[in-house]
Amino acid sequence: MGMCFGVLDALEVARTSDAPEETTVFGELVHNEAVLSELEARGFESLDEVEREGALDRIRTKRVLVTAHGIADRERERLVRRGHELIDTTCPLVRRAHAAALALEREGRHVIVLGRMGHVEVRGLVGDLESFTIVQTEDDVSDFGFAALGIVCQTTLLEERMRGLIASIELANPHADIVIRDTICEPTKERQRALRDLISRVEAIVVVGGAHSNNTQQLVTTCRAAGRVALRVASADELDFELLANYDTVGLTAGTSTPESTIDAVEAALRSSRVHC
Ligand code: SF4
């Protein structure tokens, strides 16, 4: 559980930056309030993920830090044309998903991106594509009317979700030639496997992570789908001990953007309460 190498590497770059006050973080470096406050305190400017759309005019610094979620190459070029110096911390596994999507499009396929509509990584993934559809739920699936389709995934998608959506797409597009590239990243898969093991051993689960974190949300969804009570908290202060006291055994997990120190604080709070975790 906890931070993946992609987020840790991006944080390391930010923490060792020699000129934070001359740097704008392009979106949220991690979906975690505590880390965002730390960066703000060091002097980083930041654009939030909603306002960053079309907000290049508001960037006042020379340097722009691209987060691990990545951006489209077109966006990168726009920033460079405007004279910005890029500090690019895009995770290599996000780059791999971009490369897979572009390769499928070059083969003449309409690209289907399985992922959360509006999520920063998904916006980056489709940003260089001409022919694409984002599929978040079964409701987004239809006969897309293309002879050749290529499917890629947001790196933090649930594997079960990917399989379900692919089955729906195949059913709705029986005549299409479909190529699937599983671009869910290995750290996400590892965490999902570990969670399945944890779920089998506990009655309720505390998931530590920010409200905007897609993989934190996916962990909550997995717990609930398995019939477990799932409580998402951003920090130890948000623990609901009254609720947790109803369960003999409580599990603890965390999203890939949650710092170790926050997880440790939640664990310590749980252990010092009457909860058996
Ligand atoms: S969740 Fe996966 S793709 Fe995203 S930053 Fe972490 S390792 Fe990279």
PDB file of C-alpha atoms and ligand atoms in Angstrom:
ATOM      1  CA  MET A   1       0.000   0.000   0.000  1.00  0.00           C
ATOM      2  CA  GLY A   2       0.954   3.604  -0.117  1.00  0.00           C
ATOM      3  CA  MET A   3       3.003   5.614  -2.558  1.00  0.00           C
ATOM      4  CA  CYS A   4       4.148   4.022  -5.791  1.00  0.00           C
ATOM      5  CA  PHE A   5       7.566   4.668  -7.328  1.00  0.00           C
ATOM      6  CA  GLY A   6       6.051   7.072  -9.893  1.00  0.00           C
ATOM      7  CA  VAL A   7       4.675   9.389  -7.222  1.00  0.00           C
ATOM      8  CA  LEU A   8       7.756   9.019  -4.994  1.00  0.00           C
ATOM      9  CA  ASP A   9      10.056   9.955  -7.872  1.00  0.00           C
ATOM     10  CA  ALA A  10       7.927  13.024  -8.729  1.00  0.00           C
ATOM     11  CA  LEU A  11       7.923  14.092  -5.077  1.00  0.00           C
ATOM     12  CA  GLU A  12      11.676  13.659  -4.832  1.00  0.00           C
ATOM     13  CA  VAL A  13      12.136  15.968  -7.827  1.00  0.00           C
ATOM     14  CA  ALA A  14       9.857  18.572  -6.226  1.00  0.00           C
ATOM     15  CA  ARG A  15      11.451  18.274  -2.788  1.00  0.00           C
ATOM     16  CA  THR A  16      14.968  18.714  -4.157  1.00  0.00           C
ATOM     17  CA  SER A  17      14.022  21.620  -6.444  1.00  0.00           C
ATOM     18  CA  ASP A  18      16.368  24.569  -5.902  1.00  0.00           C
ATOM     19  CA  ALA A  19      13.788  27.193  -6.906  1.00  0.00           C
ATOM     20  CA  PRO A  20      10.291  26.241  -5.789  1.00  0.00           C
ATOM     21  CA  GLU A  21       9.098  29.866  -5.909  1.00  0.00           C
ATOM     22  CA  GLU A  22       9.957  29.944  -9.619  1.00  0.00           C
ATOM     23  CA  THR A  23       8.020  26.770 -10.389  1.00  0.00           C
ATOM     24  CA  THR A  24       4.350  26.117 -11.134  1.00  0.00           C
ATOM     25  CA  VAL A  25       3.080  22.592 -10.565  1.00  0.00           C
ATOM     26  CA  PHE A  26       0.828  21.813 -13.506  1.00  0.00           C
ATOM     27  CA  GLY A  27      -2.090  20.147 -11.700  1.00  0.00           C
ATOM     28  CA  GLU A  28      -1.894  18.286  -8.378  1.00  0.00           C
ATOM     29  CA  LEU A  29       1.504  16.640  -7.902  1.00  0.00           C
ATOM     30  CA  VAL A  30      -0.213  14.040  -5.748  1.00  0.00           C
ATOM     31  CA  HIS A  31      -3.846  13.830  -4.743  1.00  0.00           C
ATOM     32  CA  ASN A  32      -3.019  14.368  -1.108  1.00  0.00           C
ATOM     33  CA  GLU A  33      -3.821  17.460   0.940  1.00  0.00           C
ATOM     34  CA  ALA A  34      -0.862  17.174   3.331  1.00  0.00           C
ATOM     35  CA  VAL A  35       1.684  16.955   0.522  1.00  0.00           C
ATOM     36  CA  LEU A  36       0.030  19.777  -1.411  1.00  0.00           C
ATOM     37  CA  SER A  37       0.188  22.018   1.670  1.00  0.00           C
ATOM     38  CA  GLU A  38       3.880  21.138   2.126  1.00  0.00           C
ATOM     39  CA  LEU A  39       4.626  22.163  -1.477  1.00  0.00           C
ATOM     40  CA  GLU A  40       2.668  25.391  -1.099  1.00  0.00           C
ATOM     41  CA  ALA A  41       4.582  26.207   2.077  1.00  0.00           C
ATOM     42  CA  ARG A  42       7.866  25.770   0.167  1.00  0.00           C
ATOM     43  CA  GLY A  43       6.692  28.361  -2.345  1.00  0.00           C
ATOM     44  CA  PHE A  44       5.481  26.323  -5.316  1.00  0.00           C
ATOM     45  CA  GLU A  45       2.713  27.876  -7.363  1.00  0.00           C
ATOM     46  CA  SER A  46       0.111  25.421  -8.543  1.00  0.00           C
ATOM     47  CA  LEU A  47      -2.741  25.216 -10.989  1.00  0.00           C
ATOM     48  CA  ASP A  48      -5.566  23.041  -9.812  1.00  0.00           C
ATOM     49  CA  GLU A  49      -6.654  20.320 -12.174  1.00  0.00           C
ATOM     50  CA  VAL A  50      -9.881  21.973 -13.206  1.00  0.00           C
ATOM     51  CA  GLU A  51      -8.484  25.435 -13.764  1.00  0.00           C
ATOM     52  CA  ARG A  52      -5.398  24.194 -15.626  1.00  0.00           C
ATOM     53  CA  GLU A  53      -7.553  23.617 -18.726  1.00  0.00           C
ATOM     54  CA  GLY A  54      -6.851  26.649 -20.882  1.00  0.00           C
ATOM     55  CA  ALA A  55      -5.138  28.394 -17.987  1.00  0.00           C
ATOM     56  CA  LEU A  56      -1.679  28.815 -19.506  1.00  0.00           C
ATOM     57  CA  ASP A  57      -2.019  32.609 -19.263  1.00  0.00           C
ATOM     58  CA  ARG A  58      -2.099  32.335 -15.487  1.00  0.00           C
ATOM     59  CA  ILE A  59       1.303  30.660 -15.240  1.00  0.00           C
ATOM     60  CA  ARG A  60       3.652  33.338 -13.907  1.00  0.00           C
ATOM     61  CA  THR A  61       6.773  31.248 -13.417  1.00  0.00           C
ATOM     62  CA  LYS A  62       9.456  30.237 -15.897  1.00  0.00           C
ATOM     63  CA  ARG A  63       9.513  26.614 -14.770  1.00  0.00           C
ATOM     64  CA  VAL A  64       6.540  24.283 -15.040  1.00  0.00           C
ATOM     65  CA  LEU A  65       6.552  20.929 -13.299  1.00  0.00           C
ATOM     66  CA  VAL A  66       4.560  18.239 -15.137  1.00  0.00           C
ATOM     67  CA  THR A  67       3.188  15.716 -12.638  1.00  0.00           C
ATOM     68  CA  ALA A  68       3.454  11.906 -12.703  1.00  0.00           C
ATOM     69  CA  HIS A  69      -0.018  11.803 -14.341  1.00  0.00           C
ATOM     70  CA  GLY A  70       1.526  13.207 -17.517  1.00  0.00           C
ATOM     71  CA  ILE A  71       0.191  15.564 -20.166  1.00  0.00           C
ATOM     72  CA  ALA A  72      -0.381  15.359 -23.904  1.00  0.00           C
ATOM     73  CA  ASP A  73       2.598  16.121 -26.152  1.00  0.00           C
ATOM     74  CA  ARG A  74       0.535  18.958 -27.663  1.00  0.00           C
ATOM     75  CA  GLU A  75       0.232  20.532 -24.207  1.00  0.00           C
ATOM     76  CA  ARG A  76       3.978  20.075 -23.671  1.00  0.00           C
ATOM     77  CA  GLU A  77       4.664  21.861 -26.966  1.00  0.00           C
ATOM     78  CA  ARG A  78       2.284  24.711 -26.075  1.00  0.00           C
ATOM     79  CA  LEU A  79       4.138  25.243 -22.799  1.00  0.00           C
ATOM     80  CA  VAL A  80       7.562  25.199 -24.471  1.00  0.00           C
ATOM     81  CA  ARG A  81       6.365  27.622 -27.187  1.00  0.00           C
ATOM     82  CA  ARG A  82       5.336  30.015 -24.434  1.00  0.00           C
ATOM     83  CA  GLY A  83       8.911  29.982 -23.152  1.00  0.00           C
ATOM     84  CA  HIS A  84       8.501  27.663 -20.186  1.00  0.00           C
ATOM     85  CA  GLU A  85      11.183  25.297 -19.011  1.00  0.00           C
ATOM     86  CA  LEU A  86       9.616  21.907 -18.243  1.00  0.00           C
ATOM     87  CA  ILE A  87      10.478  19.703 -15.296  1.00  0.00           C
ATOM     88  CA  ASP A  88       8.806  16.546 -16.465  1.00  0.00           C
ATOM     89  CA  THR A  89       8.020  13.928 -13.811  1.00  0.00           C
ATOM     90  CA  THR A  90       5.588  11.921 -15.954  1.00  0.00           C
ATOM     91  CA  CYS A  91       5.645   8.326 -14.712  1.00  0.00           C
ATOM     92  CA  PRO A  92       7.239   5.953 -17.253  1.00  0.00           C
ATOM     93  CA  LEU A  93       4.184   3.707 -16.943  1.00  0.00           C
ATOM     94  CA  VAL A  94       1.920   6.610 -17.957  1.00  0.00           C
ATOM     95  CA  ARG A  95       4.245   7.237 -20.915  1.00  0.00           C
ATOM     96  CA  ARG A  96       3.860   3.567 -21.825  1.00  0.00           C
ATOM     97  CA  ALA A  97       0.049   4.008 -21.900  1.00  0.00           C
ATOM     98  CA  HIS A  98       0.428   7.104 -24.141  1.00  0.00           C
ATOM     99  CA  ALA A  99       2.727   5.186 -26.496  1.00  0.00           C
ATOM    100  CA  ALA A 100       0.272   2.266 -26.660  1.00  0.00           C
ATOM    101  CA  ALA A 101      -2.657   4.577 -27.502  1.00  0.00           C
ATOM    102  CA  LEU A 102      -0.689   6.407 -30.204  1.00  0.00           C
ATOM    103  CA  ALA A 103       0.538   3.131 -31.737  1.00  0.00           C
ATOM    104  CA  LEU A 104      -3.039   1.822 -31.926  1.00  0.00           C
ATOM    105  CA  GLU A 105      -4.167   5.022 -33.620  1.00  0.00           C
ATOM    106  CA  ARG A 106      -1.281   4.802 -36.099  1.00  0.00           C
ATOM    107  CA  GLU A 107      -2.557   1.320 -37.002  1.00  0.00           C
ATOM    108  CA  GLY A 108      -5.792   3.014 -38.067  1.00  0.00           C
ATOM    109  CA  ARG A 109      -7.807   2.037 -34.987  1.00  0.00           C
ATOM    110  CA  HIS A 110     -10.375   4.113 -33.131  1.00  0.00           C
ATOM    111  CA  VAL A 111      -8.927   4.243 -29.606  1.00  0.00           C
ATOM    112  CA  ILE A 112     -11.085   3.436 -26.589  1.00  0.00           C
ATOM    113  CA  VAL A 113      -9.644   4.690 -23.305  1.00  0.00           C
ATOM    114  CA  LEU A 114     -11.071   2.874 -20.287  1.00  0.00           C
ATOM    115  CA  GLY A 115     -10.926   5.293 -17.379  1.00  0.00           C
ATOM    116  CA  ARG A 116     -12.460   8.094 -15.397  1.00  0.00           C
ATOM    117  CA  MET A 117     -13.988  10.860 -17.490  1.00  0.00           C
ATOM    118  CA  GLY A 118     -12.235  14.167 -16.751  1.00  0.00           C
ATOM    119  CA  HIS A 119      -9.382  12.598 -14.755  1.00  0.00           C
ATOM    120  CA  VAL A 120      -6.109  14.386 -15.422  1.00  0.00           C
ATOM    121  CA  GLU A 121      -4.335  11.253 -16.670  1.00  0.00           C
ATOM    122  CA  VAL A 122      -7.176  10.413 -19.050  1.00  0.00           C
ATOM    123  CA  ARG A 123      -7.220  13.978 -20.393  1.00  0.00           C
ATOM    124  CA  GLY A 124      -3.510  13.654 -21.092  1.00  0.00           C
ATOM    125  CA  LEU A 125      -3.968  10.247 -22.718  1.00  0.00           C
ATOM    126  CA  VAL A 126      -6.564  11.449 -25.217  1.00  0.00           C
ATOM    127  CA  GLY A 127      -4.909  14.836 -25.752  1.00  0.00           C
ATOM    128  CA  ASP A 128      -2.812  13.644 -28.701  1.00  0.00           C
ATOM    129  CA  LEU A 129      -5.459  11.402 -30.263  1.00  0.00           C
ATOM    130  CA  GLU A 130      -7.743  12.293 -33.175  1.00  0.00           C
ATOM    131  CA  SER A 131     -10.182   9.381 -33.008  1.00  0.00           C
ATOM    132  CA  PHE A 132     -11.065   8.222 -29.509  1.00  0.00           C
ATOM    133  CA  THR A 133     -13.847   7.502 -27.027  1.00  0.00           C
ATOM    134  CA  ILE A 134     -13.539   7.504 -23.242  1.00  0.00           C
ATOM    135  CA  VAL A 135     -15.437   4.663 -21.599  1.00  0.00           C
ATOM    136  CA  GLN A 136     -15.986   4.961 -17.873  1.00  0.00           C
ATOM    137  CA  THR A 137     -19.038   2.738 -17.416  1.00  0.00           C
ATOM    138  CA  GLU A 138     -21.140   0.293 -19.416  1.00  0.00           C
ATOM    139  CA  ASP A 139     -23.439   3.239 -20.265  1.00  0.00           C
ATOM    140  CA  ASP A 140     -20.660   4.702 -22.431  1.00  0.00           C
ATOM    141  CA  VAL A 141     -20.464   1.553 -24.549  1.00  0.00           C
ATOM    142  CA  SER A 142     -22.243   1.340 -27.899  1.00  0.00           C
ATOM    143  CA  ASP A 143     -21.595   0.115 -31.416  1.00  0.00           C
ATOM    144  CA  PHE A 144     -18.825   2.608 -32.151  1.00  0.00           C
ATOM    145  CA  GLY A 145     -19.141   2.024 -35.890  1.00  0.00           C
ATOM    146  CA  PHE A 146     -15.417   1.387 -36.551  1.00  0.00           C
ATOM    147  CA  ALA A 147     -13.966  -1.687 -38.219  1.00  0.00           C
ATOM    148  CA  ALA A 148     -10.877  -1.567 -36.010  1.00  0.00           C
ATOM    149  CA  LEU A 149     -10.744  -0.636 -32.342  1.00  0.00           C
ATOM    150  CA  GLY A 150      -7.800  -0.375 -29.934  1.00  0.00           C
ATOM    151  CA  ILE A 151      -8.316  -0.400 -26.173  1.00  0.00           C
ATOM    152  CA  VAL A 152      -6.003   1.081 -23.520  1.00  0.00           C
ATOM    153  CA  CYS A 153      -6.633   1.683 -19.818  1.00  0.00           C
ATOM    154  CA  GLN A 154      -6.041   4.436 -17.320  1.00  0.00           C
ATOM    155  CA  THR A 155      -3.065   3.101 -15.321  1.00  0.00           C
ATOM    156  CA  THR A 156      -5.059   2.939 -12.074  1.00  0.00           C
ATOM    157  CA  LEU A 157      -8.125   1.149 -13.396  1.00  0.00           C
ATOM    158  CA  LEU A 158      -9.462  -1.872 -11.511  1.00  0.00           C
ATOM    159  CA  GLU A 159      -8.635  -5.089 -13.380  1.00  0.00           C
ATOM    160  CA  GLU A 160     -12.182  -6.419 -12.878  1.00  0.00           C
ATOM    161  CA  ARG A 161     -13.548  -3.172 -14.258  1.00  0.00           C
ATOM    162  CA  MET A 162     -11.295  -3.488 -17.306  1.00  0.00           C
ATOM    163  CA  ARG A 163     -12.495  -7.033 -17.966  1.00  0.00           C
ATOM    164  CA  GLY A 164     -16.176  -6.044 -17.576  1.00  0.00           C
ATOM    165  CA  LEU A 165     -15.881  -3.050 -19.903  1.00  0.00           C
ATOM    166  CA  ILE A 166     -13.971  -5.032 -22.528  1.00  0.00           C
ATOM    167  CA  ALA A 167     -16.667  -7.726 -22.488  1.00  0.00           C
ATOM    168  CA  SER A 168     -19.360  -5.041 -23.061  1.00  0.00           C
ATOM    169  CA  ILE A 169     -17.370  -3.448 -25.899  1.00  0.00           C
ATOM    170  CA  GLU A 170     -16.851  -6.824 -27.602  1.00  0.00           C
ATOM    171  CA  LEU A 171     -20.549  -7.592 -27.292  1.00  0.00           C
ATOM    172  CA  ALA A 172     -21.623  -4.226 -28.739  1.00  0.00           C
ATOM    173  CA  ASN A 173     -19.033  -4.333 -31.573  1.00  0.00           C
ATOM    174  CA  PRO A 174     -19.169  -7.932 -32.814  1.00  0.00           C
ATOM    175  CA  HIS A 175     -17.723  -7.157 -36.244  1.00  0.00           C
ATOM    176  CA  ALA A 176     -14.854  -4.940 -35.119  1.00  0.00           C
ATOM    177  CA  ASP A 177     -11.252  -6.139 -35.031  1.00  0.00           C
ATOM    178  CA  ILE A 178     -10.278  -5.291 -31.452  1.00  0.00           C
ATOM    179  CA  VAL A 179      -6.753  -5.059 -30.036  1.00  0.00           C
ATOM    180  CA  ILE A 180      -6.410  -4.711 -26.270  1.00  0.00           C
ATOM    181  CA  ARG A 181      -3.396  -3.183 -24.521  1.00  0.00           C
ATOM    182  CA  ASP A 182      -3.587  -3.681 -20.760  1.00  0.00           C
ATOM    183  CA  THR A 183      -1.884  -0.507 -19.552  1.00  0.00           C
ATOM    184  CA  ILE A 184      -2.893  -0.796 -15.892  1.00  0.00           C
ATOM    185  CA  CYS A 185       0.398  -0.321 -14.055  1.00  0.00           C
ATOM    186  CA  GLU A 186       2.027  -3.072 -11.994  1.00  0.00           C
ATOM    187  CA  PRO A 187       2.024  -1.102  -8.687  1.00  0.00           C
ATOM    188  CA  THR A 188      -1.762  -0.681  -9.064  1.00  0.00           C
ATOM    189  CA  LYS A 189      -2.186  -4.398  -9.783  1.00  0.00           C
ATOM    190  CA  GLU A 190      -0.012  -5.327  -6.783  1.00  0.00           C
ATOM    191  CA  ARG A 191      -2.086  -3.131  -4.507  1.00  0.00           C
ATOM    192  CA  GLN A 192      -5.326  -4.558  -5.839  1.00  0.00           C
ATOM    193  CA  ARG A 193      -4.052  -8.136  -5.240  1.00  0.00           C
ATOM    194  CA  ALA A 194      -2.944  -7.235  -1.706  1.00  0.00           C
ATOM    195  CA  LEU A 195      -6.338  -5.681  -1.041  1.00  0.00           C
ATOM    196  CA  ARG A 196      -8.192  -8.822  -2.161  1.00  0.00           C
ATOM    197  CA  ASP A 197      -6.100 -10.792   0.348  1.00  0.00           C
ATOM    198  CA  LEU A 198      -6.823  -8.260   3.098  1.00  0.00           C
ATOM    199  CA  ILE A 199     -10.555  -8.243   2.334  1.00  0.00           C
ATOM    200  CA  SER A 200     -10.716 -11.984   3.006  1.00  0.00           C
ATOM    201  CA  ARG A 201      -9.386 -11.438   6.532  1.00  0.00           C
ATOM    202  CA  VAL A 202     -11.265  -8.407   7.901  1.00  0.00           C
ATOM    203  CA  GLU A 203     -14.774  -7.029   8.408  1.00  0.00           C
ATOM    204  CA  ALA A 204     -14.143  -3.379   7.645  1.00  0.00           C
ATOM    205  CA  ILE A 205     -11.360  -1.485   5.909  1.00  0.00           C
ATOM    206  CA  VAL A 206      -9.900   1.971   6.367  1.00  0.00           C
ATOM    207  CA  VAL A 207      -8.610   3.366   3.069  1.00  0.00           C
ATOM    208  CA  VAL A 208      -6.201   6.283   3.481  1.00  0.00           C
ATOM    209  CA  GLY A 209      -6.120   8.664   0.547  1.00  0.00           C
ATOM    210  CA  GLY A 210      -7.253  11.960  -0.937  1.00  0.00           C
ATOM    211  CA  ALA A 211     -10.730  12.625  -2.330  1.00  0.00           C
ATOM    212  CA  HIS A 212      -9.340  13.240  -5.844  1.00  0.00           C
ATOM    213  CA  SER A 213      -7.223  10.104  -5.934  1.00  0.00           C
ATOM    214  CA  ASN A 214      -8.585   7.671  -8.513  1.00  0.00           C
ATOM    215  CA  ASN A 215      -6.825   4.623  -7.147  1.00  0.00           C
ATOM    216  CA  THR A 216      -7.987   5.429  -3.597  1.00  0.00           C
ATOM    217  CA  GLN A 217     -11.525   5.539  -4.972  1.00  0.00           C
ATOM    218  CA  GLN A 218     -10.922   2.208  -6.722  1.00  0.00           C
ATOM    219  CA  LEU A 219      -9.765   0.639  -3.445  1.00  0.00           C
ATOM    220  CA  VAL A 220     -12.987   1.813  -1.762  1.00  0.00           C
ATOM    221  CA  THR A 221     -15.056   0.426  -4.649  1.00  0.00           C
ATOM    222  CA  THR A 222     -13.308  -2.968  -4.428  1.00  0.00           C
ATOM    223  CA  CYS A 223     -13.960  -3.194  -0.668  1.00  0.00           C
ATOM    224  CA  ARG A 224     -17.614  -2.295  -1.041  1.00  0.00           C
ATOM    225  CA  ALA A 225     -18.131  -4.644  -3.982  1.00  0.00           C
ATOM    226  CA  ALA A 226     -16.824  -7.437  -1.729  1.00  0.00           C
ATOM    227  CA  GLY A 227     -19.379  -6.509   0.926  1.00  0.00           C
ATOM    228  CA  ARG A 228     -16.930  -4.865   3.322  1.00  0.00           C
ATOM    229  CA  VAL A 229     -17.502  -1.562   5.055  1.00  0.00           C
ATOM    230  CA  ALA A 230     -14.961   0.902   3.656  1.00  0.00           C
ATOM    231  CA  LEU A 231     -14.085   4.163   5.337  1.00  0.00           C
ATOM    232  CA  ARG A 232     -11.966   6.605   3.289  1.00  0.00           C
ATOM    233  CA  VAL A 233      -9.953   9.052   5.347  1.00  0.00           C
ATOM    234  CA  ALA A 234      -7.402  11.630   4.290  1.00  0.00           C
ATOM    235  CA  SER A 235      -5.777  11.588   7.742  1.00  0.00           C
ATOM    236  CA  ALA A 236      -6.095  10.131  11.241  1.00  0.00           C
ATOM    237  CA  ASP A 237      -8.350  13.045  12.273  1.00  0.00           C
ATOM    238  CA  GLU A 238     -11.102  11.738  10.005  1.00  0.00           C
ATOM    239  CA  LEU A 239     -11.317   8.262  11.607  1.00  0.00           C
ATOM    240  CA  ASP A 240     -14.809   7.439  12.840  1.00  0.00           C
ATOM    241  CA  PHE A 241     -14.087   5.323  15.918  1.00  0.00           C
ATOM    242  CA  GLU A 242     -17.760   5.006  16.764  1.00  0.00           C
ATOM    243  CA  LEU A 243     -18.354   3.277  13.428  1.00  0.00           C
ATOM    244  CA  LEU A 244     -15.198   1.178  13.600  1.00  0.00           C
ATOM    245  CA  ALA A 245     -16.013  -0.053  17.114  1.00  0.00           C
ATOM    246  CA  ASN A 246     -18.774  -2.157  15.520  1.00  0.00           C
ATOM    247  CA  TYR A 247     -16.181  -4.439  13.914  1.00  0.00           C
ATOM    248  CA  ASP A 248     -13.815  -6.943  15.514  1.00  0.00           C
ATOM    249  CA  THR A 249     -11.217  -6.786  12.767  1.00  0.00           C
ATOM    250  CA  VAL A 250     -10.336  -3.754  10.699  1.00  0.00           C
ATOM    251  CA  GLY A 251      -7.937  -3.684   7.730  1.00  0.00           C
ATOM    252  CA  LEU A 252      -5.809  -0.755   6.642  1.00  0.00           C
ATOM    253  CA  THR A 253      -4.801   0.163   3.121  1.00  0.00           C
ATOM    254  CA  ALA A 254      -3.821   3.337   1.269  1.00  0.00           C
ATOM    255  CA  GLY A 255      -3.809   4.869  -2.190  1.00  0.00           C
ATOM    256  CA  THR A 256      -0.627   5.337  -4.194  1.00  0.00           C
ATOM    257  CA  SER A 257      -0.500   9.055  -3.378  1.00  0.00           C
ATOM    258  CA  THR A 258      -0.592   8.647   0.406  1.00  0.00           C
ATOM    259  CA  PRO A 259       2.633   9.399   2.297  1.00  0.00           C
ATOM    260  CA  GLU A 260       4.042   6.803   4.685  1.00  0.00           C
ATOM    261  CA  SER A 261       3.794   9.274   7.581  1.00  0.00           C
ATOM    262  CA  THR A 262       0.019   9.657   7.076  1.00  0.00           C
ATOM    263  CA  ILE A 263      -0.446   5.871   6.933  1.00  0.00           C
ATOM    264  CA  ASP A 264       1.655   5.449  10.095  1.00  0.00           C
ATOM    265  CA  ALA A 265      -0.418   8.090  11.918  1.00  0.00           C
ATOM    266  CA  VAL A 266      -3.678   6.352  10.951  1.00  0.00           C
ATOM    267  CA  GLU A 267      -2.280   2.978  12.010  1.00  0.00           C
ATOM    268  CA  ALA A 268      -1.141   4.380  15.360  1.00  0.00           C
ATOM    269  CA  ALA A 269      -4.558   5.956  15.957  1.00  0.00           C
ATOM    270  CA  LEU A 270      -6.317   2.678  15.134  1.00  0.00           C
ATOM    271  CA  ARG A 271      -4.002   0.656  17.349  1.00  0.00           C
ATOM    272  CA  SER A 272      -4.412   3.010  20.283  1.00  0.00           C
ATOM    273  CA  SER A 273      -8.192   2.785  19.985  1.00  0.00           C
ATOM    274  CA  ARG A 274     -10.155  -0.343  20.827  1.00  0.00           C
ATOM    275  CA  VAL A 275     -10.105  -1.355  17.173  1.00  0.00           C
ATOM    276  CA  HIS A 276      -8.270  -4.617  16.382  1.00  0.00           C
ATOM    277  CA  CYS A 277      -6.393  -4.010  13.134  1.00  0.00           C
TER     278      CYS A 277
HETATM  279  S1  SF4 B   1      -0.040   4.724 -10.109  1.00  0.00           S
HETATM  280 FE1  SF4 B   1       1.225   3.583 -11.598  1.00  0.00          FE
HETATM  281  S2  SF4 B   1       1.269   4.853 -13.425  1.00  0.00           S
HETATM  282 FE2  SF4 B   1       0.550   6.168 -11.748  1.00  0.00          FE
HETATM  283  S3  SF4 B   1       2.396   7.130 -10.966  1.00  0.00           S
HETATM  284 FE3  SF4 B   1       2.101   5.270  -9.774  1.00  0.00          FE
HETATM  285  S4  SF4 B   1       3.330   3.687 -10.833  1.00  0.00           S
HETATM  286 FE4  SF4 B   1       3.055   5.395 -12.226  1.00  0.00          FE
END
